[in-house]
């Protein structure tokens, strides 16, 4: 081959349409500046040693054109480098002209393309742009066609680079386009950026300055990222209105730091603008990137892959960021505009990442915060039915959540965590729509309020339901505006130590499943209206406080196990059928503080409020309404003022067996006064349980109480339970009041123990004047210590209290109780005229004394059965049979005690009458059993109807009548000195007996009063008899004292009798000797109308030992009755009396007829009386007479039909059988008496007994 070189040394000018074509092997080397006009074609290798200036068209079709100097593109230059051609230049210069290059222009090393001034360079065709391009500020470079770029490609300067074709990144290194802060980069609406090999580093194309993507050209023309290119929009992107960026599979666009912009429509009043990023690729908005969506514009990211957000998307009014998915994988992404996740896609925030939603507008679609991720709402967000917050991450609300649409909205799921922070607002666009209802399914935390008071708010019309646990941190505040409602529905809610507040004019609802637990010393202050639904609970650890204003329990049961403080101007209302349970601290645990209840709780009719655990009440506590308040734990009064519970005339208060009323240790004195103004029910108690009144408490029941069967009340020492007013009813069964405290039955109270019931009061009892105690039929009341007292604050107008005993009822006193007549009495509630069947028993312990003072007690019986003392003080009337037993002691003192029934002194018991003014009057029989004592002290006096002493069979003891004072027996006292020990006082038989069982009748129609004294020494200092009294000494008796007979009284000696004292016979009284032995006296004085009945001995000689013997003086008067049954001989002298001295004579002497037993006129010729100094005798002057057969005499007094003369009786109709020793005397209806042997073998004994009896009873009057 031959090489030819053509060398031209001159200026080469190629004009229009000229063609340089050299033969093969020929090189044209022009050593000059070349000027190529339009239309030139280079077909040969051409080397230009200087620059090449092109004006017009330059085509390098084949061969190679090389210019050592720059390729200067003059006006309208159009350089086309064919596929077979080659153009190499020492730079390209386009200076303020418009030029075009199609194909590749190779630049010498270190050379660049320069576009200066206002130059515009279009790079078209298929070309490689592997060089630096420098564009001045006003210059423009358009990359059209298909252009390959690589790491050597550099777009620099402040000019505009318009990528209007396809840009392919090639090579092994990353591609970087543009100069940060200078270069203007624009992707045309149909531009394509792709990678030659997505596996190589060159697939990453970085745009170093903001890239503007123009509006799409044509229906299908879009700006595209293809073939795996990784477009780094390092300085942001500007999307023109209508722009569409399509990112294909494996491709990715990352918007970097800087201000990106989505432009609005430039047409005034046009519809909403829109820019779209779509495709199967991925879009990333990097950290520090800011994408600004202009007002009224949509950024629609419809890529198949979720948008990766670390930067910020923000907008103007009316704009929207819409995405088919979004992910914040790390760092913090911001969306400060309306945001919508399309259809079934999600916005996902990965662990430790955060999505911040600010700005104004819609937030729609599903947003998932994964565990440890955070989504923060800080703007003004509008939510719709498609808004869904899910995941186990954290959702922080510090802005406005505004609901909209026609469907309810649910936020969060059970694993989600929601924070209502400072500035959080949940509002609604339309309160009438369903979207006003918002359910928060996640666990919610309510944050502390700001220093200026700003807090989370539920705005007017919104209805928020918290369906998961809510945590109120210290100083948390939730505001519920008027017309809004916050409903807490779930268990597990908490209030941290300190105070949490719900404020506003709206309503807070604690739903059926809600359970809020307050930390120790925490406070939940609900200043809104509060509704506690059925099943809701508020509890605490230690001492927590729930504060409310207007509150209500509408239905079911709500529980508040915390302290409760209700605003003084409001109240908590419990509706009919509903229940409020106030529990909490353990009543038995002393370390647990009592939980306060203050303010008003109003219970409607059929409503229930239960107070259990340990509760503190004060003057600020008000329980009102017609419902029921159940105390099932400890209520402690506190403060400095009295406490009132229940509303008078309305409320019902139930005290269960677990109830206790007490006083706090730091309470003022007045706080111990606890008044229950509602009607009280005291519930039944199990074993070892009791309703308690604790030490220091003074509880007053002002509306009565209904006491259940088996109820128990324990009143502690230094405590008081008062029935202030109303009625206390003990229902059928047994109720008891125990403890060392005091039970007070107030002046205005009425206590009723229902039929067949029992009230057992071991506590000290005070019964105030004016009180009523009704012990119904067959019921029992047991009292311990206590007294009847004046009414509190009495003015003297109160009548005495009345303890009324029904038929078969019993009053039992076990302690030192004082029945003071000034303040109370015991009456019979049985029908008028009916026999009493009630019983009063005093069973006082040995160390105690009960008292009945100046009052009347009516019952069937009054029994003193204990080991202690019963004091009867002042004017006491016991309208009952009285019995003392065991070791009991009954003392009568300071006045007259009247027993209208019988008195039985049994066992080792004592009845003592003591005091100068002490008198005992027993209207019926007195029985002093063996071992028992009737003790009548000096200066004291007792009057009884009849008296039995020691007549029960007991060989080891005697009955004792320790008589130091005076004893009056109106009817009968059979004295057996072997069985009865007497004192040395005065015994008087008054002859006024009216007892139906034992007295006898005289011819005059008066009832007979006959008593017997069996043999022995009688220590009495004086025996007196009056009226119709008859005293028979049946054995040899020695009286230590005197005898005074008056009225029609009789003393009859059947054997030897002696009075160591003076004997005075006054009135119409009779003194009768036995005729068998002497009647010895110290002295004797007969009155003018008296009788001395001398029963003569069988012989005159024997009469000397059967006379009346006076140690001192005998004063005779009245009538001498001589009864002679023995042999009479004329001249026989009978000693009538022996004496140391004598005075006076019997006025008359009468004798008894031996045949008839009737008296006859005095026969002076039969008897002559001689009154000597030492003896008084009667000499028989009549005819001798043999002894007469003793007739069956008719005694002066006959036995009245149906009466008895001894102790043991059997009555059949009008026939009475009496047993006395071995003899039975039967009186029949006609008054006759027939003695019969009790044993048929004892006939001789019977006859001798009968002779002795009738002889001794024969008196001629």
JSON list of C-alpha atoms in Angstrom, two decimals, residues 281-458:
[
{"chain": "A", "resi": 281, "resn": "UNK", "atom": "CA", "xyz": [-39.02, 0.38, 40.73]},
{"chain": "A", "resi": 282, "resn": "UNK", "atom": "CA", "xyz": [-38.37, 2.17, 43.95]},
{"chain": "A", "resi": 283, "resn": "UNK", "atom": "CA", "xyz": [-38.32, 5.73, 45.17]},
{"chain": "A", "resi": 284, "resn": "UNK", "atom": "CA", "xyz": [-36.29, 6.86, 48.11]},
{"chain": "A", "resi": 285, "resn": "UNK", "atom": "CA", "xyz": [-36.44, 10.23, 49.76]},
{"chain": "A", "resi": 286, "resn": "UNK", "atom": "CA", "xyz": [-33.18, 10.48, 51.61]},
{"chain": "A", "resi": 287, "resn": "UNK", "atom": "CA", "xyz": [-32.40, 12.06, 54.90]},
{"chain": "A", "resi": 288, "resn": "UNK", "atom": "CA", "xyz": [-32.36, 15.86, 54.76]},
{"chain": "A", "resi": 289, "resn": "UNK", "atom": "CA", "xyz": [-34.33, 15.73, 51.53]},
{"chain": "A", "resi": 290, "resn": "UNK", "atom": "CA", "xyz": [-37.27, 18.09, 51.42]},
{"chain": "A", "resi": 291, "resn": "UNK", "atom": "CA", "xyz": [-39.97, 17.52, 48.83]},
{"chain": "A", "resi": 292, "resn": "UNK", "atom": "CA", "xyz": [-42.28, 20.47, 48.67]},
{"chain": "A", "resi": 293, "resn": "UNK", "atom": "CA", "xyz": [-45.63, 19.78, 47.05]},
{"chain": "A", "resi": 294, "resn": "UNK", "atom": "CA", "xyz": [-47.04, 23.12, 46.12]},
{"chain": "A", "resi": 295, "resn": "UNK", "atom": "CA", "xyz": [-50.55, 24.12, 47.07]},
{"chain": "A", "resi": 296, "resn": "UNK", "atom": "CA", "xyz": [-53.41, 22.38, 45.32]},
{"chain": "A", "resi": 297, "resn": "UNK", "atom": "CA", "xyz": [-51.08, 19.72, 43.92]},
{"chain": "A", "resi": 298, "resn": "UNK", "atom": "CA", "xyz": [-50.84, 15.95, 44.13]},
{"chain": "A", "resi": 299, "resn": "UNK", "atom": "CA", "xyz": [-47.62, 14.00, 44.34]},
{"chain": "A", "resi": 300, "resn": "UNK", "atom": "CA", "xyz": [-48.73, 10.55, 43.32]},
{"chain": "A", "resi": 301, "resn": "UNK", "atom": "CA", "xyz": [-46.13, 7.85, 43.94]},
{"chain": "A", "resi": 302, "resn": "UNK", "atom": "CA", "xyz": [-47.49, 4.73, 42.35]},
{"chain": "A", "resi": 303, "resn": "UNK", "atom": "CA", "xyz": [-44.40, 2.60, 42.29]},
{"chain": "A", "resi": 304, "resn": "UNK", "atom": "CA", "xyz": [-44.71, -1.07, 42.96]},
{"chain": "A", "resi": 305, "resn": "UNK", "atom": "CA", "xyz": [-42.15, -0.76, 45.68]},
{"chain": "A", "resi": 306, "resn": "UNK", "atom": "CA", "xyz": [-42.86, 1.35, 48.71]},
{"chain": "A", "resi": 307, "resn": "UNK", "atom": "CA", "xyz": [-41.40, 4.80, 48.93]},
{"chain": "A", "resi": 308, "resn": "UNK", "atom": "CA", "xyz": [-38.42, 4.80, 51.22]},
{"chain": "A", "resi": 309, "resn": "UNK", "atom": "CA", "xyz": [-38.65, 7.94, 53.27]},
{"chain": "A", "resi": 310, "resn": "UNK", "atom": "CA", "xyz": [-36.01, 9.49, 55.42]},
{"chain": "A", "resi": 311, "resn": "UNK", "atom": "CA", "xyz": [-36.45, 13.03, 54.31]},
{"chain": "A", "resi": 312, "resn": "UNK", "atom": "CA", "xyz": [-39.43, 15.34, 54.29]},
{"chain": "A", "resi": 313, "resn": "UNK", "atom": "CA", "xyz": [-42.45, 15.71, 52.08]},
{"chain": "A", "resi": 314, "resn": "UNK", "atom": "CA", "xyz": [-44.30, 18.90, 52.72]},
{"chain": "A", "resi": 315, "resn": "UNK", "atom": "CA", "xyz": [-46.94, 20.88, 50.93]},
{"chain": "A", "resi": 316, "resn": "UNK", "atom": "CA", "xyz": [-49.10, 23.86, 50.64]},
{"chain": "A", "resi": 317, "resn": "UNK", "atom": "CA", "xyz": [-52.81, 24.03, 51.20]},
{"chain": "A", "resi": 318, "resn": "UNK", "atom": "CA", "xyz": [-54.89, 21.51, 49.32]},
{"chain": "A", "resi": 319, "resn": "UNK", "atom": "CA", "xyz": [-51.97, 19.38, 48.25]},
{"chain": "A", "resi": 320, "resn": "UNK", "atom": "CA", "xyz": [-51.60, 15.61, 48.67]},
{"chain": "A", "resi": 321, "resn": "UNK", "atom": "CA", "xyz": [-48.84, 13.05, 48.85]},
{"chain": "A", "resi": 322, "resn": "UNK", "atom": "CA", "xyz": [-50.31, 9.80, 47.69]},
{"chain": "A", "resi": 323, "resn": "UNK", "atom": "CA", "xyz": [-48.34, 6.57, 47.63]},
{"chain": "A", "resi": 324, "resn": "UNK", "atom": "CA", "xyz": [-48.90, 2.93, 46.95]},
{"chain": "A", "resi": 325, "resn": "UNK", "atom": "CA", "xyz": [-46.57, 2.20, 49.79]},
{"chain": "A", "resi": 326, "resn": "UNK", "atom": "CA", "xyz": [-44.09, 3.88, 52.02]},
{"chain": "A", "resi": 327, "resn": "UNK", "atom": "CA", "xyz": [-41.38, 2.69, 54.31]},
{"chain": "A", "resi": 328, "resn": "UNK", "atom": "CA", "xyz": [-39.20, 4.46, 56.82]},
{"chain": "A", "resi": 329, "resn": "UNK", "atom": "CA", "xyz": [-36.43, 1.99, 57.36]},
{"chain": "A", "resi": 330, "resn": "UNK", "atom": "CA", "xyz": [-34.20, 4.10, 59.54]},
{"chain": "A", "resi": 331, "resn": "UNK", "atom": "CA", "xyz": [-33.85, 7.61, 60.77]},
{"chain": "A", "resi": 332, "resn": "UNK", "atom": "CA", "xyz": [-36.77, 9.94, 60.59]},
{"chain": "A", "resi": 333, "resn": "UNK", "atom": "CA", "xyz": [-39.11, 10.62, 57.71]},
{"chain": "A", "resi": 334, "resn": "UNK", "atom": "CA", "xyz": [-41.40, 13.63, 57.60]},
{"chain": "A", "resi": 335, "resn": "UNK", "atom": "CA", "xyz": [-44.62, 14.10, 55.72]},
{"chain": "A", "resi": 336, "resn": "UNK", "atom": "CA", "xyz": [-45.83, 17.59, 56.24]},
{"chain": "A", "resi": 337, "resn": "UNK", "atom": "CA", "xyz": [-48.73, 17.42, 53.86]},
{"chain": "A", "resi": 338, "resn": "UNK", "atom": "CA", "xyz": [-51.86, 15.47, 53.23]},
{"chain": "A", "resi": 339, "resn": "UNK", "atom": "CA", "xyz": [-50.88, 11.83, 52.87]},
{"chain": "A", "resi": 340, "resn": "UNK", "atom": "CA", "xyz": [-52.71, 8.84, 51.57]},
{"chain": "A", "resi": 341, "resn": "UNK", "atom": "CA", "xyz": [-51.60, 5.26, 51.31]},
{"chain": "A", "resi": 342, "resn": "UNK", "atom": "CA", "xyz": [-53.52, 3.77, 48.41]},
{"chain": "A", "resi": 343, "resn": "UNK", "atom": "CA", "xyz": [-55.85, 0.83, 48.72]},
{"chain": "A", "resi": 344, "resn": "UNK", "atom": "CA", "xyz": [-54.29, -2.20, 50.36]},
{"chain": "A", "resi": 345, "resn": "UNK", "atom": "CA", "xyz": [-50.78, -0.77, 50.59]},
{"chain": "A", "resi": 346, "resn": "UNK", "atom": "CA", "xyz": [-49.05, 0.25, 53.79]},
{"chain": "A", "resi": 347, "resn": "UNK", "atom": "CA", "xyz": [-46.79, 2.89, 55.14]},
{"chain": "A", "resi": 348, "resn": "UNK", "atom": "CA", "xyz": [-44.33, 0.94, 57.24]},
{"chain": "A", "resi": 349, "resn": "UNK", "atom": "CA", "xyz": [-42.02, 2.36, 59.86]},
{"chain": "A", "resi": 350, "resn": "UNK", "atom": "CA", "xyz": [-39.25, -0.04, 60.76]},
{"chain": "A", "resi": 351, "resn": "UNK", "atom": "CA", "xyz": [-37.78, -0.58, 64.23]},
{"chain": "A", "resi": 352, "resn": "UNK", "atom": "CA", "xyz": [-35.96, 2.45, 65.61]},
{"chain": "A", "resi": 353, "resn": "UNK", "atom": "CA", "xyz": [-37.20, 4.61, 62.73]},
{"chain": "A", "resi": 354, "resn": "UNK", "atom": "CA", "xyz": [-39.75, 7.40, 62.92]},
{"chain": "A", "resi": 355, "resn": "UNK", "atom": "CA", "xyz": [-42.37, 8.83, 60.63]},
{"chain": "A", "resi": 356, "resn": "UNK", "atom": "CA", "xyz": [-43.47, 12.33, 61.43]},
{"chain": "A", "resi": 357, "resn": "UNK", "atom": "CA", "xyz": [-46.80, 13.43, 59.99]},
{"chain": "A", "resi": 358, "resn": "UNK", "atom": "CA", "xyz": [-47.17, 17.18, 60.05]},
{"chain": "A", "resi": 359, "resn": "UNK", "atom": "CA", "xyz": [-48.82, 19.81, 57.99]},
{"chain": "A", "resi": 360, "resn": "UNK", "atom": "CA", "xyz": [-52.50, 20.11, 57.23]},
{"chain": "A", "resi": 361, "resn": "UNK", "atom": "CA", "xyz": [-54.64, 17.59, 55.43]},
{"chain": "A", "resi": 362, "resn": "UNK", "atom": "CA", "xyz": [-55.72, 14.04, 55.03]},
{"chain": "A", "resi": 363, "resn": "UNK", "atom": "CA", "xyz": [-53.85, 11.09, 56.49]},
{"chain": "A", "resi": 364, "resn": "UNK", "atom": "CA", "xyz": [-55.46, 8.04, 54.98]},
{"chain": "A", "resi": 365, "resn": "UNK", "atom": "CA", "xyz": [-54.62, 4.40, 54.58]},
{"chain": "A", "resi": 366, "resn": "UNK", "atom": "CA", "xyz": [-52.75, 1.94, 56.71]},
{"chain": "A", "resi": 367, "resn": "UNK", "atom": "CA", "xyz": [-49.71, 3.05, 58.64]},
{"chain": "A", "resi": 368, "resn": "UNK", "atom": "CA", "xyz": [-47.77, 0.36, 60.43]},
{"chain": "A", "resi": 369, "resn": "UNK", "atom": "CA", "xyz": [-45.33, 1.14, 63.20]},
{"chain": "A", "resi": 370, "resn": "UNK", "atom": "CA", "xyz": [-43.28, -1.94, 63.83]},
{"chain": "A", "resi": 371, "resn": "UNK", "atom": "CA", "xyz": [-41.91, -2.72, 67.26]},
{"chain": "A", "resi": 372, "resn": "UNK", "atom": "CA", "xyz": [-39.66, 0.11, 68.48]},
{"chain": "A", "resi": 373, "resn": "UNK", "atom": "CA", "xyz": [-40.79, 2.30, 65.60]},
{"chain": "A", "resi": 374, "resn": "UNK", "atom": "CA", "xyz": [-42.49, 5.66, 66.01]},
{"chain": "A", "resi": 375, "resn": "UNK", "atom": "CA", "xyz": [-45.16, 7.51, 64.08]},
{"chain": "A", "resi": 376, "resn": "UNK", "atom": "CA", "xyz": [-45.70, 11.07, 65.23]},
{"chain": "A", "resi": 377, "resn": "UNK", "atom": "CA", "xyz": [-48.67, 13.25, 64.37]},
{"chain": "A", "resi": 378, "resn": "UNK", "atom": "CA", "xyz": [-47.67, 16.86, 64.81]},
{"chain": "A", "resi": 379, "resn": "UNK", "atom": "CA", "xyz": [-49.82, 18.63, 62.24]},
{"chain": "A", "resi": 380, "resn": "UNK", "atom": "CA", "xyz": [-53.47, 19.02, 61.53]},
{"chain": "A", "resi": 381, "resn": "UNK", "atom": "CA", "xyz": [-54.41, 15.63, 60.14]},
{"chain": "A", "resi": 382, "resn": "UNK", "atom": "CA", "xyz": [-57.78, 14.63, 58.78]},
{"chain": "A", "resi": 383, "resn": "UNK", "atom": "CA", "xyz": [-58.57, 10.95, 59.17]},
{"chain": "A", "resi": 384, "resn": "UNK", "atom": "CA", "xyz": [-61.13, 8.95, 57.27]},
{"chain": "A", "resi": 385, "resn": "UNK", "atom": "CA", "xyz": [-62.54, 5.44, 57.39]},
{"chain": "A", "resi": 386, "resn": "UNK", "atom": "CA", "xyz": [-59.50, 4.17, 55.48]},
{"chain": "A", "resi": 387, "resn": "UNK", "atom": "CA", "xyz": [-57.08, 5.48, 58.07]},
{"chain": "A", "resi": 388, "resn": "UNK", "atom": "CA", "xyz": [-55.58, 2.62, 59.98]},
{"chain": "A", "resi": 389, "resn": "UNK", "atom": "CA", "xyz": [-52.77, 2.65, 62.51]},
{"chain": "A", "resi": 390, "resn": "UNK", "atom": "CA", "xyz": [-51.37, -0.80, 63.18]},
{"chain": "A", "resi": 391, "resn": "UNK", "atom": "CA", "xyz": [-48.30, -2.48, 64.55]},
{"chain": "A", "resi": 392, "resn": "UNK", "atom": "CA", "xyz": [-46.55, -2.82, 67.88]},
{"chain": "A", "resi": 393, "resn": "UNK", "atom": "CA", "xyz": [-44.75, 0.48, 67.59]},
{"chain": "A", "resi": 394, "resn": "UNK", "atom": "CA", "xyz": [-45.41, 3.90, 69.04]},
{"chain": "A", "resi": 395, "resn": "UNK", "atom": "CA", "xyz": [-47.89, 6.44, 67.68]},
{"chain": "A", "resi": 396, "resn": "UNK", "atom": "CA", "xyz": [-47.35, 9.88, 69.15]},
{"chain": "A", "resi": 397, "resn": "UNK", "atom": "CA", "xyz": [-50.09, 12.45, 68.73]},
{"chain": "A", "resi": 398, "resn": "UNK", "atom": "CA", "xyz": [-48.95, 16.00, 69.34]},
{"chain": "A", "resi": 399, "resn": "UNK", "atom": "CA", "xyz": [-51.14, 17.58, 66.72]},
{"chain": "A", "resi": 400, "resn": "UNK", "atom": "CA", "xyz": [-54.72, 17.48, 65.55]},
{"chain": "A", "resi": 401, "resn": "UNK", "atom": "CA", "xyz": [-56.46, 14.30, 64.44]},
{"chain": "A", "resi": 402, "resn": "UNK", "atom": "CA", "xyz": [-59.66, 15.34, 62.74]},
{"chain": "A", "resi": 403, "resn": "UNK", "atom": "CA", "xyz": [-62.08, 12.60, 61.75]},
{"chain": "A", "resi": 404, "resn": "UNK", "atom": "CA", "xyz": [-64.25, 12.77, 58.65]},
{"chain": "A", "resi": 405, "resn": "UNK", "atom": "CA", "xyz": [-66.52, 10.68, 56.52]},
{"chain": "A", "resi": 406, "resn": "UNK", "atom": "CA", "xyz": [-69.54, 8.49, 57.14]},
{"chain": "A", "resi": 407, "resn": "UNK", "atom": "CA", "xyz": [-67.92, 5.58, 58.93]},
{"chain": "A", "resi": 408, "resn": "UNK", "atom": "CA", "xyz": [-66.42, 5.11, 62.37]},
{"chain": "A", "resi": 409, "resn": "UNK", "atom": "CA", "xyz": [-62.65, 5.25, 62.63]},
{"chain": "A", "resi": 410, "resn": "UNK", "atom": "CA", "xyz": [-60.41, 2.82, 64.48]},
{"chain": "A", "resi": 411, "resn": "UNK", "atom": "CA", "xyz": [-56.79, 3.62, 65.27]},
{"chain": "A", "resi": 412, "resn": "UNK", "atom": "CA", "xyz": [-54.18, 1.16, 66.44]},
{"chain": "A", "resi": 413, "resn": "UNK", "atom": "CA", "xyz": [-54.45, -2.49, 67.24]},
{"chain": "A", "resi": 414, "resn": "UNK", "atom": "CA", "xyz": [-54.01, -4.29, 70.52]},
{"chain": "A", "resi": 415, "resn": "UNK", "atom": "CA", "xyz": [-50.20, -4.24, 70.21]},
{"chain": "A", "resi": 416, "resn": "UNK", "atom": "CA", "xyz": [-49.99, -0.59, 69.29]},
{"chain": "A", "resi": 417, "resn": "UNK", "atom": "CA", "xyz": [-48.88, 2.18, 71.62]},
{"chain": "A", "resi": 418, "resn": "UNK", "atom": "CA", "xyz": [-50.48, 5.60, 71.29]},
{"chain": "A", "resi": 419, "resn": "UNK", "atom": "CA", "xyz": [-49.28, 8.74, 73.02]},
{"chain": "A", "resi": 420, "resn": "UNK", "atom": "CA", "xyz": [-51.61, 11.68, 73.42]},
{"chain": "A", "resi": 421, "resn": "UNK", "atom": "CA", "xyz": [-49.01, 14.32, 73.96]},
{"chain": "A", "resi": 422, "resn": "UNK", "atom": "CA", "xyz": [-48.93, 18.02, 74.50]},
{"chain": "A", "resi": 423, "resn": "UNK", "atom": "CA", "xyz": [-51.08, 19.71, 71.86]},
{"chain": "A", "resi": 424, "resn": "UNK", "atom": "CA", "xyz": [-52.82, 16.50, 70.82]},
{"chain": "A", "resi": 425, "resn": "UNK", "atom": "CA", "xyz": [-56.37, 17.09, 69.63]},
{"chain": "A", "resi": 426, "resn": "UNK", "atom": "CA", "xyz": [-58.91, 14.55, 68.47]},
{"chain": "A", "resi": 427, "resn": "UNK", "atom": "CA", "xyz": [-61.72, 16.36, 66.69]},
{"chain": "A", "resi": 428, "resn": "UNK", "atom": "CA", "xyz": [-64.39, 15.67, 64.11]},
{"chain": "A", "resi": 429, "resn": "UNK", "atom": "CA", "xyz": [-65.52, 17.35, 60.93]},
{"chain": "A", "resi": 430, "resn": "UNK", "atom": "CA", "xyz": [-69.16, 16.52, 61.60]},
{"chain": "A", "resi": 431, "resn": "UNK", "atom": "CA", "xyz": [-70.42, 15.43, 65.02]},
{"chain": "A", "resi": 432, "resn": "UNK", "atom": "CA", "xyz": [-73.55, 13.98, 63.44]},
{"chain": "A", "resi": 433, "resn": "UNK", "atom": "CA", "xyz": [-71.66, 11.46, 61.36]},
{"chain": "A", "resi": 434, "resn": "UNK", "atom": "CA", "xyz": [-70.35, 8.09, 62.39]},
{"chain": "A", "resi": 435, "resn": "UNK", "atom": "CA", "xyz": [-66.80, 9.30, 61.89]},
{"chain": "A", "resi": 436, "resn": "UNK", "atom": "CA", "xyz": [-67.23, 11.35, 65.06]},
{"chain": "A", "resi": 437, "resn": "UNK", "atom": "CA", "xyz": [-66.71, 8.06, 66.86]},
{"chain": "A", "resi": 438, "resn": "UNK", "atom": "CA", "xyz": [-63.06, 7.07, 67.17]},
{"chain": "A", "resi": 439, "resn": "UNK", "atom": "CA", "xyz": [-61.85, 3.82, 68.65]},
{"chain": "A", "resi": 440, "resn": "UNK", "atom": "CA", "xyz": [-58.31, 3.75, 69.94]},
{"chain": "A", "resi": 441, "resn": "UNK", "atom": "CA", "xyz": [-57.42, 0.07, 69.95]},
{"chain": "A", "resi": 442, "resn": "UNK", "atom": "CA", "xyz": [-53.84, 0.49, 71.04]},
{"chain": "A", "resi": 443, "resn": "UNK", "atom": "CA", "xyz": [-52.45, 1.12, 74.48]},
{"chain": "A", "resi": 444, "resn": "UNK", "atom": "CA", "xyz": [-52.69, 4.84, 75.12]},
{"chain": "A", "resi": 445, "resn": "UNK", "atom": "CA", "xyz": [-50.43, 7.08, 77.15]},
{"chain": "A", "resi": 446, "resn": "UNK", "atom": "CA", "xyz": [-51.68, 10.51, 78.15]},
{"chain": "A", "resi": 447, "resn": "UNK", "atom": "CA", "xyz": [-48.70, 12.81, 78.54]},
{"chain": "A", "resi": 448, "resn": "UNK", "atom": "CA", "xyz": [-48.08, 15.51, 81.09]},
{"chain": "A", "resi": 449, "resn": "UNK", "atom": "CA", "xyz": [-49.49, 18.92, 80.34]},
{"chain": "A", "resi": 450, "resn": "UNK", "atom": "CA", "xyz": [-47.21, 21.75, 79.31]},
{"chain": "A", "resi": 451, "resn": "UNK", "atom": "CA", "xyz": [-46.29, 24.49, 81.74]},
{"chain": "A", "resi": 452, "resn": "UNK", "atom": "CA", "xyz": [-48.84, 26.74, 80.07]},
{"chain": "A", "resi": 453, "resn": "UNK", "atom": "CA", "xyz": [-51.57, 24.14, 80.58]},
{"chain": "A", "resi": 454, "resn": "UNK", "atom": "CA", "xyz": [-51.66, 22.85, 77.01]},
{"chain": "A", "resi": 455, "resn": "UNK", "atom": "CA", "xyz": [-52.70, 19.23, 77.02]},
{"chain": "A", "resi": 456, "resn": "UNK", "atom": "CA", "xyz": [-54.26, 16.50, 74.94]},
{"chain": "A", "resi": 457, "resn": "UNK", "atom": "CA", "xyz": [-57.81, 17.42, 73.93]},
{"chain": "A", "resi": 458, "resn": "UNK", "atom": "CA", "xyz": [-60.91, 15.65, 72.70]}
]
